[in-house]
Short mmCIF file of C-alpha atoms and ligand atoms in Angstrom, two decimals:
data_model
loop_
_atom_site.label_atom_id
_atom_site.label_comp_id
_atom_site.label_asym_id
_atom_site.label_seq_id
_atom_site.Cartn_x
_atom_site.Cartn_y
_atom_site.Cartn_z
CA MET J 1 -10.05 -26.38 29.40
CA LYS J 2 -8.82 -24.69 26.24
CA ILE J 3 -6.65 -21.71 27.19
CA LEU J 4 -5.77 -19.34 24.37
CA GLY J 5 -2.95 -16.89 25.06
CA ILE J 6 -2.83 -13.95 22.68
CA TRP J 7 0.38 -12.02 22.91
CA GLY J 8 0.39 -8.50 21.51
CA SER J 9 3.91 -7.19 21.97
CA PRO J 10 6.36 -6.78 19.13
CA ARG J 11 9.29 -7.51 21.52
CA VAL J 12 10.27 -11.16 21.72
CA GLY J 13 11.21 -12.19 25.24
CA GLY J 14 9.80 -8.96 26.61
CA ASN J 15 7.83 -8.44 29.78
CA SER J 16 4.37 -9.30 28.53
CA GLU J 17 5.63 -12.48 26.89
CA VAL J 18 7.35 -13.61 30.09
CA LEU J 19 4.16 -12.81 31.99
CA LEU J 20 1.98 -14.72 29.53
CA ASP J 21 4.35 -17.69 29.56
CA ALA J 22 4.11 -17.88 33.36
CA PHE J 23 0.31 -17.82 33.10
CA LEU J 24 0.27 -20.48 30.40
CA GLN J 25 2.73 -22.66 32.29
CA GLY J 26 0.39 -22.57 35.26
CA ALA J 27 -2.60 -23.26 33.03
CA GLN J 28 -0.90 -26.34 31.66
CA GLU J 29 0.05 -27.50 35.14
CA GLY J 30 -3.59 -27.11 36.10
CA GLY J 31 -4.58 -29.48 33.30
CA GLY J 32 -5.47 -26.96 30.61
CA GLU J 33 -4.78 -27.37 26.93
CA ILE J 34 -2.79 -24.27 26.04
CA GLU J 35 -2.15 -22.43 22.80
CA LYS J 36 -0.12 -19.25 22.33
CA VAL J 37 -0.66 -16.92 19.41
CA ALA J 38 1.94 -14.25 18.67
CA LEU J 39 0.23 -11.35 16.94
CA ARG J 40 3.64 -10.02 15.81
CA SER J 41 3.93 -13.05 13.51
CA LEU J 42 0.49 -12.66 11.97
CA LYS J 43 -0.63 -10.39 9.19
CA ILE J 44 -3.80 -8.80 10.51
CA SER J 45 -5.20 -5.83 8.66
CA PRO J 46 -7.01 -3.13 10.60
CA CYS J 47 -10.78 -3.15 10.19
CA LEU J 48 -11.65 -1.57 6.82
CA GLU J 49 -15.30 -0.82 7.63
CA ILE J 50 -16.69 -2.86 4.79
CA TYR J 51 -19.67 -3.79 6.97
CA LYS J 52 -20.19 -7.15 5.35
CA CYS J 53 -20.10 -8.55 8.86
CA PHE J 54 -23.31 -6.67 9.65
CA LYS J 55 -24.99 -8.76 6.95
CA ASP J 56 -23.63 -12.22 7.66
CA GLY J 57 -21.29 -12.04 10.65
CA ASP J 58 -18.19 -12.74 8.59
CA CYS J 59 -15.22 -10.53 7.82
CA PRO J 60 -14.30 -10.58 4.12
CA ILE J 61 -10.65 -9.62 4.65
CA LYS J 62 -8.60 -12.68 3.83
CA ASP J 63 -5.63 -12.56 6.17
CA ASP J 64 -4.36 -14.32 9.27
CA MET J 65 -7.32 -13.16 11.34
CA GLN J 66 -9.31 -15.89 9.62
CA GLU J 67 -7.35 -18.52 11.53
CA LEU J 68 -7.79 -16.68 14.80
CA TYR J 69 -11.60 -16.40 14.61
CA PRO J 70 -12.25 -20.11 15.26
CA LYS J 71 -9.73 -20.13 18.09
CA LEU J 72 -11.55 -17.23 19.74
CA LEU J 73 -14.82 -19.12 19.42
CA SER J 74 -13.58 -22.40 20.85
CA ALA J 75 -11.45 -21.12 23.75
CA ASP J 76 -12.72 -21.54 27.29
CA VAL J 77 -10.26 -18.90 28.47
CA VAL J 78 -8.71 -16.08 26.47
CA ALA J 79 -5.63 -14.46 28.02
CA LEU J 80 -4.68 -11.23 26.30
CA ALA J 81 -1.12 -10.11 27.04
CA SER J 82 0.09 -6.68 25.97
CA PRO J 83 2.45 -3.95 27.01
CA ILE J 84 0.99 -0.50 27.45
CA PHE J 85 1.76 1.71 24.49
CA PHE J 86 0.61 5.32 24.92
CA TYR J 87 -1.85 4.37 27.65
CA GLY J 88 -3.47 1.67 25.55
CA LEU J 89 -2.90 -1.74 24.05
CA THR J 90 -0.41 -2.19 21.20
CA ALA J 91 -1.45 -1.58 17.61
CA GLN J 92 -1.15 -5.32 16.98
CA ALA J 93 -3.63 -6.08 19.75
CA LYS J 94 -5.98 -3.29 18.76
CA ALA J 95 -6.07 -4.36 15.10
CA MET J 96 -7.02 -7.88 16.20
CA ILE J 97 -9.67 -6.52 18.56
CA ASP J 98 -11.20 -4.26 15.92
CA ARG J 99 -11.56 -7.26 13.64
CA THR J 100 -13.74 -8.96 16.26
CA GLN J 101 -16.36 -6.45 15.22
CA ALA J 102 -17.56 -9.38 13.10
CA PHE J 103 -18.40 -11.23 16.31
CA TRP J 104 -19.92 -8.11 17.81
CA ALA J 105 -22.15 -7.97 14.71
CA ARG J 106 -23.19 -11.60 15.18
CA ARG J 107 -24.15 -10.87 18.76
CA TYR J 108 -25.67 -7.42 18.62
CA VAL J 109 -26.76 -6.85 14.99
CA LEU J 110 -27.69 -10.32 13.78
CA LYS J 111 -28.59 -11.54 17.27
CA GLN J 112 -27.17 -14.98 16.58
CA GLU J 113 -26.54 -17.69 19.13
CA PHE J 114 -22.98 -17.31 20.30
CA PRO J 115 -20.69 -19.48 22.45
CA GLY J 116 -20.31 -17.81 25.80
CA GLU J 117 -21.52 -19.55 28.87
CA ASN J 118 -18.70 -19.88 31.40
CA ARG J 119 -16.07 -18.56 29.00
CA GLN J 120 -13.61 -16.25 30.71
CA GLY J 121 -11.04 -13.60 29.83
CA VAL J 122 -7.84 -12.41 31.48
CA LEU J 123 -5.80 -9.29 30.81
CA LEU J 124 -2.05 -9.49 31.41
CA ALA J 125 -0.44 -6.08 30.92
CA THR J 126 2.93 -4.52 31.60
CA ALA J 127 3.93 -0.86 31.77
CA ALA J 128 7.08 1.13 32.43
CA THR J 129 5.60 3.78 34.65
CA LYS J 130 3.60 3.74 37.85
CA GLY J 131 0.92 6.32 37.11
CA LYS J 132 -2.52 5.82 38.58
CA HIS J 133 -4.16 5.82 35.16
CA VAL J 134 -1.63 3.76 33.22
CA PHE J 135 -3.93 0.75 32.69
CA VAL J 136 -7.20 2.65 32.25
CA GLY J 137 -7.25 2.60 28.46
CA ALA J 138 -6.18 -1.03 28.15
CA ARG J 139 -8.73 -2.22 30.71
CA LEU J 140 -11.59 -0.38 29.05
CA VAL J 141 -10.76 -1.65 25.55
CA THR J 142 -10.26 -5.17 26.88
CA HIS J 143 -13.60 -5.03 28.67
CA TYR J 144 -15.36 -4.34 25.37
CA PHE J 145 -13.21 -6.84 23.46
CA PHE J 146 -14.21 -9.58 25.87
CA ASP J 147 -17.83 -8.49 25.59
CA ALA J 148 -17.68 -8.68 21.77
CA ILE J 149 -16.48 -12.28 21.92
CA ASN J 150 -18.87 -13.04 24.75
CA ILE J 151 -16.50 -13.87 27.52
CA ARG J 152 -16.48 -12.58 31.08
CA TYR J 153 -13.63 -10.29 32.12
CA ALA J 154 -12.63 -12.57 34.95
CA ALA J 155 -9.12 -11.60 36.06
CA GLU J 156 -6.18 -9.33 35.39
CA VAL J 157 -2.51 -9.08 36.23
CA LEU J 158 -1.33 -5.51 35.70
CA VAL J 159 2.36 -4.96 36.28
CA LYS J 160 3.75 -1.46 36.66
CA GLN J 161 7.37 -0.34 36.55
CA VAL J 162 8.80 -2.93 34.21
CA ASP J 163 10.49 -1.38 31.24
CA GLU J 164 13.64 -2.95 29.85
CA LYS J 165 13.37 -6.33 28.18
CA GLY J 166 12.90 -9.06 30.75
CA ALA J 167 12.75 -6.67 33.74
CA ILE J 168 9.75 -8.62 34.95
CA ARG J 169 12.02 -11.58 35.72
CA LYS J 170 13.24 -9.56 38.69
CA ARG J 171 9.70 -9.70 40.06
CA PRO J 172 9.33 -13.41 40.81
CA GLU J 173 6.33 -12.79 43.06
CA VAL J 174 4.42 -11.35 40.10
CA LEU J 175 5.31 -14.29 37.88
CA ALA J 176 4.30 -16.69 40.64
CA GLU J 177 0.96 -14.89 40.89
CA ALA J 178 0.41 -15.20 37.14
CA ARG J 179 1.36 -18.86 37.20
CA GLU J 180 -0.97 -19.58 40.09
CA LEU J 181 -3.78 -17.72 38.33
CA GLY J 182 -3.11 -19.78 35.22
CA ARG J 183 -3.21 -22.96 37.23
CA ARG J 184 -6.64 -22.05 38.60
CA PHE J 185 -7.98 -21.33 35.13
CA GLY J 186 -6.44 -24.55 33.87
CA GLN J 187 -8.34 -26.41 36.54
CA GLY J 188 -11.57 -24.87 35.32
CA GLU J 189 -12.21 -22.49 38.20
CA GLN J 190 -14.91 -19.92 37.54
CA PHE J 191 -14.11 -16.40 38.66
CA GLY J 192 -16.38 -13.46 39.32
CA LYS J 193 -16.43 -10.43 37.08
CA VAL J 194 -13.67 -7.83 37.27
CA LYS J 195 -15.11 -4.42 38.00
CA VAL J 196 -13.74 -2.24 35.24
CA PHE J 197 -16.00 0.72 36.01
CA PRO J 198 -15.24 3.28 37.26
CA VAL J 199 -12.22 3.09 35.03
CA VAL J 200 -9.69 4.87 37.27
C1 LIG Q 1 5.78 2.82 21.72
C2 LIG Q 1 5.83 2.62 23.21
C3 LIG Q 1 4.91 3.28 24.00
C4 LIG Q 1 4.90 3.10 25.37
N1 LIG Q 1 3.98 3.76 26.13
C5 LIG Q 1 3.97 3.58 27.47
C6 LIG Q 1 3.00 4.25 28.28
O1 LIG Q 1 2.14 5.00 27.81
N2 LIG Q 1 3.03 4.04 29.62
C7 LIG Q 1 3.96 3.21 30.21
O2 LIG Q 1 3.94 3.06 31.43
N3 LIG Q 1 4.87 2.52 29.45
C8 LIG Q 1 4.89 2.69 28.11
N4 LIG Q 1 5.81 2.00 27.34
C9 LIG Q 1 6.71 1.03 27.99
C10 LIG Q 1 6.22 -0.43 27.88
O3 LIG Q 1 4.84 -0.54 28.22
C11 LIG Q 1 7.00 -1.34 28.85
O4 LIG Q 1 8.37 -1.28 28.54
C12 LIG Q 1 6.52 -2.77 28.78
O5 LIG Q 1 6.97 -3.50 29.90
C13 LIG Q 1 7.01 -3.48 27.50
O6 LIG Q 1 6.52 -4.80 27.46
P1 LIG Q 1 7.11 -5.83 26.37
O7 LIG Q 1 8.55 -6.05 26.76
O8 LIG Q 1 6.26 -7.03 26.51
O9 LIG Q 1 6.95 -5.20 25.03
C14 LIG Q 1 5.85 2.21 25.97
C15 LIG Q 1 6.78 1.54 25.15
C16 LIG Q 1 6.78 1.75 23.79
C17 LIG Q 1 7.79 1.02 22.92
#
């Protein structure tokens, strides 16, 4: 199993990175081949609405997204890790997601064959507060991101009330849960679909 971890926080050693690392550690223990991509280290332009992708399914912007596209196509599992920023994903994660419009175009405009069967997605998110709606925006965007790249939204670990850097280390039960989830994905387990709607 190829497990691609995409980490969207600008803060090195922060809560979402620790959470993703636990997941990836489990995935490796389960026999998965893991890869971690730090969006903070990549130069990814926002979508510029050129619409070339509607013609041929390719994005003409030559930046680091070009190396991420093939990884997104070949992964069996995509784990997106992000803190909540203003009730959504980070700008780094959102820029990457918007650029997958090229894949959306392949699927829905050009109606091309697209890798998808049995591919799964996981959202790993951390937030400082404990509000009922704190993950609503991130879940909804992630649902449509996973749809664009044709993977099933199969699991999520959403951690409230972790704010300062590394606070999540004081929640070993959460990290154990992420690691165990990773292990199951690494072993190739197929999960059902997470019910994102209704979004509250
Ligand atoms: C710009 C910014 C916006 C944030 N917005 C929210 C928010 O809307 N809701 C919330 O609960 N936490 C918010 N937070 C707190 C982070 O989500 C929280 O500290 C998270 O655990 C950070 O994860 P990281 O260490 O991986 O970056 C915000 C933090 C920053 C820097």
